[in-house]
């Protein structure tokens, strides 16, 4: 063998604390694809292993084969396992150009409507632990506290949904380490968050606008009404092409004519939604008027 030859050992060739074979990985990968649309190639085999061992320990099973058997019998355990396999990275004012666009081009019209007695609805789909929806709600309330009180008193609501229960709990608690708030504009932080020790607590005025809800984007959406703004960012990166197309088509169908869709920086509009929305900025789309 030459000195440069690299041997790559398969993760299934080594001994693990909990017996784990390629067909276990394949069964789990098929399960998360079926339940959540998330594609997990073999490169993620050890990620699956490390995220699930805690649950095997909790349920006192010693092999992945036994645990998969349990997942096929116990829907609650299955939901916990799927949640544990999601990737929930997020932060306040992530991809800030979206919030700048919203503040400049969308917010004024929505506020006019709301203060005139109209209804305004927004949705953070795949909200993770809530930083995205709170960034949006803070931007909506804005810098002027007097105006914010009028806005908060109007018919405005934000829905924040995710598949994973554990991140929704963090969102509902609305307490975050201060260290993760570096991107939060100073004035908005001053208005809408309170510093408590090493944390910030989101103000009630912002929290009252937001409702967190468990929802699988692949399943039924028992959602009444349409949305003026939908953020669905960094969720589709885990999906295959047909799942992306279908999801975008459904999101587009839930947008009001003239409504705005914001997607993640490495995502793009695909499928039938392309014919119903125009790009109006980087990864920002506006649905055609009726
Ligand atoms: C990387 S986070 C993105 C959070 C936020 N949108 C952002 O851009 O910062 C992706 C989120 O999508 C959620 N997710 C993945 N598949 C989902 C599905 N089928 N239905 C609902 N949420 C899903 C995950 O649980 C995770 O919290």
PDB file of N, CA and C in Angstrom, residues 88-155:
ATOM      1  N   UNK A  88     -31.430  21.770  15.105  1.00  0.00           N
ATOM      2  CA  UNK A  88     -32.223  22.930  15.529  1.00  0.00           C
ATOM      3  C   UNK A  88     -31.429  24.225  15.589  1.00  0.00           C
ATOM      4  N   UNK A  89     -30.287  24.250  14.921  1.00  0.00           N
ATOM      5  CA  UNK A  89     -29.461  25.462  15.010  1.00  0.00           C
ATOM      6  C   UNK A  89     -30.251  26.691  14.540  1.00  0.00           C
ATOM      7  N   UNK A  90     -30.198  27.755  15.313  1.00  0.00           N
ATOM      8  CA  UNK A  90     -30.872  29.000  14.954  1.00  0.00           C
ATOM      9  C   UNK A  90     -30.242  30.120  15.756  1.00  0.00           C
ATOM     10  N   UNK A  91     -30.577  31.354  15.445  1.00  0.00           N
ATOM     11  CA  UNK A  91     -30.143  32.465  16.301  1.00  0.00           C
ATOM     12  C   UNK A  91     -30.996  33.696  16.022  1.00  0.00           C
ATOM     13  N   UNK A  92     -30.946  34.649  16.937  1.00  0.00           N
ATOM     14  CA  UNK A  92     -31.690  35.893  16.765  1.00  0.00           C
ATOM     15  C   UNK A  92     -31.141  36.644  15.550  1.00  0.00           C
ATOM     16  N   UNK A  93     -32.050  37.199  14.762  1.00  0.00           N
ATOM     17  CA  UNK A  93     -31.711  38.022  13.605  1.00  0.00           C
ATOM     18  C   UNK A  93     -30.728  37.329  12.667  1.00  0.00           C
ATOM     19  N   UNK A  94     -30.897  36.017  12.555  1.00  0.00           N
ATOM     20  CA  UNK A  94     -30.121  35.247  11.586  1.00  0.00           C
ATOM     21  C   UNK A  94     -30.517  35.723  10.185  1.00  0.00           C
ATOM     22  N   UNK A  95     -29.559  35.848   9.302  1.00  0.00           N
ATOM     23  CA  UNK A  95     -29.824  36.374   7.947  1.00  0.00           C
ATOM     24  C   UNK A  95     -30.598  37.693   8.056  1.00  0.00           C
ATOM     25  N   UNK A  96     -29.925  38.647   8.681  1.00  0.00           N
ATOM     26  CA  UNK A  96     -30.579  39.897   9.065  1.00  0.00           C
ATOM     27  C   UNK A  96     -31.190  40.671   7.892  1.00  0.00           C
ATOM     28  N   UNK A  97     -30.720  40.415   6.680  1.00  0.00           N
ATOM     29  CA  UNK A  97     -31.287  41.164   5.551  1.00  0.00           C
ATOM     30  C   UNK A  97     -32.782  40.869   5.394  1.00  0.00           C
ATOM     31  N   UNK A  98     -33.238  39.711   5.878  1.00  0.00           N
ATOM     32  CA  UNK A  98     -34.674  39.407   5.830  1.00  0.00           C
ATOM     33  C   UNK A  98     -35.463  40.351   6.754  1.00  0.00           C
ATOM     34  N   UNK A  99     -34.909  40.600   7.938  1.00  0.00           N
ATOM     35  CA  UNK A  99     -35.605  41.475   8.891  1.00  0.00           C
ATOM     36  C   UNK A  99     -35.545  42.927   8.411  1.00  0.00           C
ATOM     37  N   UNK A 100     -34.436  43.279   7.756  1.00  0.00           N
ATOM     38  CA  UNK A 100     -34.335  44.635   7.196  1.00  0.00           C
ATOM     39  C   UNK A 100     -35.367  44.820   6.077  1.00  0.00           C
ATOM     40  N   UNK A 101     -35.500  43.798   5.233  1.00  0.00           N
ATOM     41  CA  UNK A 101     -36.498  43.875   4.153  1.00  0.00           C
ATOM     42  C   UNK A 101     -37.902  43.969   4.740  1.00  0.00           C
ATOM     43  N   UNK A 102     -38.153  43.124   5.743  1.00  0.00           N
ATOM     44  CA  UNK A 102     -39.473  43.129   6.373  1.00  0.00           C
ATOM     45  C   UNK A 102     -39.769  44.520   6.956  1.00  0.00           C
ATOM     46  N   UNK A 103     -38.796  45.081   7.700  1.00  0.00           N
ATOM     47  CA  UNK A 103     -39.010  46.383   8.356  1.00  0.00           C
ATOM     48  C   UNK A 103     -39.262  47.488   7.322  1.00  0.00           C
ATOM     49  N   UNK A 104     -38.540  47.427   6.234  1.00  0.00           N
ATOM     50  CA  UNK A 104     -38.591  48.507   5.237  1.00  0.00           C
ATOM     51  C   UNK A 104     -39.776  48.364   4.280  1.00  0.00           C
ATOM     52  N   UNK A 105     -40.001  47.135   3.790  1.00  0.00           N
ATOM     53  CA  UNK A 105     -40.935  46.975   2.664  1.00  0.00           C
ATOM     54  C   UNK A 105     -42.259  46.316   3.030  1.00  0.00           C
ATOM     55  N   UNK A 106     -42.334  45.666   4.159  1.00  0.00           N
ATOM     56  CA  UNK A 106     -43.547  44.903   4.466  1.00  0.00           C
ATOM     57  C   UNK A 106     -44.275  45.472   5.689  1.00  0.00           C
ATOM     58  N   UNK A 107     -43.503  45.734   6.738  1.00  0.00           N
ATOM     59  CA  UNK A 107     -44.095  46.193   8.003  1.00  0.00           C
ATOM     60  C   UNK A 107     -45.028  47.402   7.843  1.00  0.00           C
ATOM     61  N   UNK A 108     -44.627  48.462   7.093  1.00  0.00           N
ATOM     62  CA  UNK A 108     -45.509  49.645   7.043  1.00  0.00           C
ATOM     63  C   UNK A 108     -46.922  49.304   6.547  1.00  0.00           C
ATOM     64  N   UNK A 109     -47.012  48.490   5.510  1.00  0.00           N
ATOM     65  CA  UNK A 109     -48.332  48.126   4.966  1.00  0.00           C
ATOM     66  C   UNK A 109     -49.139  47.292   5.961  1.00  0.00           C
ATOM     67  N   UNK A 110     -48.454  46.376   6.640  1.00  0.00           N
ATOM     68  CA  UNK A 110     -49.164  45.523   7.607  1.00  0.00           C
ATOM     69  C   UNK A 110     -49.678  46.356   8.775  1.00  0.00           C
ATOM     70  N   UNK A 111     -48.865  47.309   9.225  1.00  0.00           N
ATOM     71  CA  UNK A 111     -49.276  48.148  10.359  1.00  0.00           C
ATOM     72  C   UNK A 111     -50.459  49.029   9.962  1.00  0.00           C
ATOM     73  N   UNK A 112     -50.375  49.564   8.761  1.00  0.00           N
ATOM     74  CA  UNK A 112     -51.508  50.388   8.277  1.00  0.00           C
ATOM     75  C   UNK A 112     -52.791  49.585   8.321  1.00  0.00           C
ATOM     76  N   UNK A 113     -52.686  48.351   7.826  1.00  0.00           N
ATOM     77  CA  UNK A 113     -53.885  47.501   7.804  1.00  0.00           C
ATOM     78  C   UNK A 113     -54.371  47.183   9.224  1.00  0.00           C
ATOM     79  N   UNK A 114     -53.431  46.803  10.083  1.00  0.00           N
ATOM     80  CA  UNK A 114     -53.811  46.402  11.442  1.00  0.00           C
ATOM     81  C   UNK A 114     -54.435  47.577  12.201  1.00  0.00           C
ATOM     82  N   UNK A 115     -53.838  48.772  12.061  1.00  0.00           N
ATOM     83  CA  UNK A 115     -54.372  49.924  12.788  1.00  0.00           C
ATOM     84  C   UNK A 115     -55.697  50.392  12.195  1.00  0.00           C
ATOM     85  N   UNK A 116     -55.948  49.995  10.961  1.00  0.00           N
ATOM     86  CA  UNK A 116     -57.232  50.316  10.332  1.00  0.00           C
ATOM     87  C   UNK A 116     -58.285  49.250  10.659  1.00  0.00           C
ATOM     88  N   UNK A 117     -57.976  48.318  11.524  1.00  0.00           N
ATOM     89  CA  UNK A 117     -58.962  47.313  11.948  1.00  0.00           C
ATOM     90  C   UNK A 117     -58.827  45.987  11.224  1.00  0.00           C
ATOM     91  N   UNK A 118     -57.822  45.859  10.341  1.00  0.00           N
ATOM     92  CA  UNK A 118     -57.643  44.605   9.594  1.00  0.00           C
ATOM     93  C   UNK A 118     -56.878  43.561  10.397  1.00  0.00           C
ATOM     94  N   UNK A 119     -56.770  42.391   9.769  1.00  0.00           N
ATOM     95  CA  UNK A 119     -56.155  41.245  10.430  1.00  0.00           C
ATOM     96  C   UNK A 119     -54.787  40.988   9.796  1.00  0.00           C
ATOM     97  N   UNK A 120     -53.784  40.689  10.625  1.00  0.00           N
ATOM     98  CA  UNK A 120     -52.443  40.384  10.114  1.00  0.00           C
ATOM     99  C   UNK A 120     -51.955  39.090  10.745  1.00  0.00           C
ATOM    100  N   UNK A 121     -51.496  38.172   9.893  1.00  0.00           N
ATOM    101  CA  UNK A 121     -51.025  36.869  10.403  1.00  0.00           C
ATOM    102  C   UNK A 121     -49.655  36.550   9.797  1.00  0.00           C
ATOM    103  N   UNK A 122     -48.753  36.049  10.652  1.00  0.00           N
ATOM    104  CA  UNK A 122     -47.426  35.657  10.163  1.00  0.00           C
ATOM    105  C   UNK A 122     -47.090  34.281  10.723  1.00  0.00           C
ATOM    106  N   UNK A 123     -46.190  33.583  10.023  1.00  0.00           N
ATOM    107  CA  UNK A 123     -45.894  32.201  10.419  1.00  0.00           C
ATOM    108  C   UNK A 123     -44.394  31.936  10.300  1.00  0.00           C
ATOM    109  N   UNK A 124     -43.825  31.479  11.393  1.00  0.00           N
ATOM    110  CA  UNK A 124     -42.448  30.964  11.344  1.00  0.00           C
ATOM    111  C   UNK A 124     -42.573  29.441  11.328  1.00  0.00           C
ATOM    112  N   UNK A 125     -42.380  28.857  10.147  1.00  0.00           N
ATOM    113  CA  UNK A 125     -42.595  27.412   9.949  1.00  0.00           C
ATOM    114  C   UNK A 125     -41.241  26.709  10.064  1.00  0.00           C
ATOM    115  N   UNK A 126     -41.111  25.873  11.102  1.00  0.00           N
ATOM    116  CA  UNK A 126     -39.787  25.300  11.407  1.00  0.00           C
ATOM    117  C   UNK A 126     -39.036  26.318  12.252  1.00  0.00           C
ATOM    118  N   UNK A 127     -39.702  26.737  13.350  1.00  0.00           N
ATOM    119  CA  UNK A 127     -39.227  27.892  14.139  1.00  0.00           C
ATOM    120  C   UNK A 127     -38.094  27.538  15.077  1.00  0.00           C
ATOM    121  N   UNK A 128     -37.814  26.244  15.272  1.00  0.00           N
ATOM    122  CA  UNK A 128     -36.846  25.799  16.269  1.00  0.00           C
ATOM    123  C   UNK A 128     -37.189  26.424  17.631  1.00  0.00           C
ATOM    124  N   UNK A 129     -36.207  26.955  18.350  1.00  0.00           N
ATOM    125  CA  UNK A 129     -36.444  27.404  19.725  1.00  0.00           C
ATOM    126  C   UNK A 129     -36.969  28.836  19.838  1.00  0.00           C
ATOM    127  N   UNK A 130     -37.406  29.425  18.740  1.00  0.00           N
ATOM    128  CA  UNK A 130     -38.163  30.669  18.826  1.00  0.00           C
ATOM    129  C   UNK A 130     -37.410  31.950  18.492  1.00  0.00           C
ATOM    130  N   UNK A 131     -36.101  31.872  18.321  1.00  0.00           N
ATOM    131  CA  UNK A 131     -35.338  33.100  18.054  1.00  0.00           C
ATOM    132  C   UNK A 131     -35.831  33.813  16.794  1.00  0.00           C
ATOM    133  N   UNK A 132     -36.215  33.025  15.775  1.00  0.00           N
ATOM    134  CA  UNK A 132     -36.664  33.617  14.513  1.00  0.00           C
ATOM    135  C   UNK A 132     -37.982  34.379  14.699  1.00  0.00           C
ATOM    136  N   UNK A 133     -38.940  33.745  15.342  1.00  0.00           N
ATOM    137  CA  UNK A 133     -40.254  34.391  15.463  1.00  0.00           C
ATOM    138  C   UNK A 133     -40.169  35.595  16.404  1.00  0.00           C
ATOM    139  N   UNK A 134     -39.343  35.514  17.440  1.00  0.00           N
ATOM    140  CA  UNK A 134     -39.205  36.672  18.331  1.00  0.00           C
ATOM    141  C   UNK A 134     -38.472  37.818  17.618  1.00  0.00           C
ATOM    142  N   UNK A 135     -37.526  37.497  16.752  1.00  0.00           N
ATOM    143  CA  UNK A 135     -36.856  38.552  15.972  1.00  0.00           C
ATOM    144  C   UNK A 135     -37.887  39.275  15.102  1.00  0.00           C
ATOM    145  N   UNK A 136     -38.780  38.487  14.521  1.00  0.00           N
ATOM    146  CA  UNK A 136     -39.819  39.057  13.659  1.00  0.00           C
ATOM    147  C   UNK A 136     -40.799  39.900  14.483  1.00  0.00           C
ATOM    148  N   UNK A 137     -41.221  39.387  15.631  1.00  0.00           N
ATOM    149  CA  UNK A 137     -42.182  40.123  16.470  1.00  0.00           C
ATOM    150  C   UNK A 137     -41.559  41.412  17.006  1.00  0.00           C
ATOM    151  N   UNK A 138     -40.281  41.361  17.368  1.00  0.00           N
ATOM    152  CA  UNK A 138     -39.599  42.583  17.847  1.00  0.00           C
ATOM    153  C   UNK A 138     -39.507  43.609  16.736  1.00  0.00           C
ATOM    154  N   UNK A 139     -39.192  43.144  15.529  1.00  0.00           N
ATOM    155  CA  UNK A 139     -39.086  44.047  14.377  1.00  0.00           C
ATOM    156  C   UNK A 139     -40.450  44.677  14.086  1.00  0.00           C
ATOM    157  N   UNK A 140     -41.479  43.863  14.214  1.00  0.00           N
ATOM    158  CA  UNK A 140     -42.828  44.362  13.986  1.00  0.00           C
ATOM    159  C   UNK A 140     -43.192  45.449  15.005  1.00  0.00           C
ATOM    160  N   UNK A 141     -42.938  45.207  16.283  1.00  0.00           N
ATOM    161  CA  UNK A 141     -43.279  46.211  17.301  1.00  0.00           C
ATOM    162  C   UNK A 141     -42.398  47.446  17.152  1.00  0.00           C
ATOM    163  N   UNK A 142     -41.127  47.247  16.841  1.00  0.00           N
ATOM    164  CA  UNK A 142     -40.249  48.348  16.464  1.00  0.00           C
ATOM    165  C   UNK A 142     -39.663  49.146  17.618  1.00  0.00           C
ATOM    166  N   UNK A 143     -39.175  50.322  17.258  1.00  0.00           N
ATOM    167  CA  UNK A 143     -38.405  51.131  18.209  1.00  0.00           C
ATOM    168  C   UNK A 143     -39.275  52.100  18.995  1.00  0.00           C
ATOM    169  N   UNK A 144     -40.414  52.462  18.420  1.00  0.00           N
ATOM    170  CA  UNK A 144     -41.267  53.472  19.055  1.00  0.00           C
ATOM    171  C   UNK A 144     -42.290  52.769  19.969  1.00  0.00           C
ATOM    172  N   UNK A 145     -42.105  52.971  21.267  1.00  0.00           N
ATOM    173  CA  UNK A 145     -42.938  52.241  22.248  1.00  0.00           C
ATOM    174  C   UNK A 145     -44.424  52.640  22.173  1.00  0.00           C
ATOM    175  N   UNK A 146     -44.679  53.906  21.855  1.00  0.00           N
ATOM    176  CA  UNK A 146     -46.085  54.360  21.807  1.00  0.00           C
ATOM    177  C   UNK A 146     -46.787  53.685  20.631  1.00  0.00           C
ATOM    178  N   UNK A 147     -46.105  53.688  19.482  1.00  0.00           N
ATOM    179  CA  UNK A 147     -46.651  53.022  18.297  1.00  0.00           C
ATOM    180  C   UNK A 147     -46.794  51.517  18.574  1.00  0.00           C
ATOM    181  N   UNK A 148     -45.799  50.962  19.267  1.00  0.00           N
ATOM    182  CA  UNK A 148     -45.808  49.521  19.553  1.00  0.00           C
ATOM    183  C   UNK A 148     -47.039  49.131  20.368  1.00  0.00           C
ATOM    184  N   UNK A 149     -47.418  49.989  21.303  1.00  0.00           N
ATOM    185  CA  UNK A 149     -48.610  49.678  22.110  1.00  0.00           C
ATOM    186  C   UNK A 149     -49.856  49.619  21.229  1.00  0.00           C
ATOM    187  N   UNK A 150     -49.922  50.513  20.246  1.00  0.00           N
ATOM    188  CA  UNK A 150     -51.078  50.503  19.324  1.00  0.00           C
ATOM    189  C   UNK A 150     -51.044  49.229  18.464  1.00  0.00           C
ATOM    190  N   UNK A 151     -49.841  48.884  18.020  1.00  0.00           N
ATOM    191  CA  UNK A 151     -49.714  47.681  17.175  1.00  0.00           C
ATOM    192  C   UNK A 151     -50.124  46.442  17.984  1.00  0.00           C
ATOM    193  N   UNK A 152     -49.614  46.376  19.219  1.00  0.00           N
ATOM    194  CA  UNK A 152     -49.884  45.197  20.052  1.00  0.00           C
ATOM    195  C   UNK A 152     -51.382  45.058  20.349  1.00  0.00           C
ATOM    196  N   UNK A 153     -52.079  46.187  20.332  1.00  0.00           N
ATOM    197  CA  UNK A 153     -53.515  46.154  20.636  1.00  0.00           C
ATOM    198  C   UNK A 153     -54.366  45.814  19.421  1.00  0.00           C
ATOM    199  N   UNK A 154     -53.751  45.600  18.263  1.00  0.00           N
ATOM    200  CA  UNK A 154     -54.538  45.321  17.046  1.00  0.00           C
ATOM    201  C   UNK A 154     -54.574  43.820  16.775  1.00  0.00           C
ATOM    202  N   UNK A 155     -55.228  43.449  15.693  1.00  0.00           N
ATOM    203  CA  UNK A 155     -55.432  42.017  15.418  1.00  0.00           C
ATOM    204  C   UNK A 155     -54.226  41.440  14.666  1.00  0.00           C
TER     205      UNK A 155
END
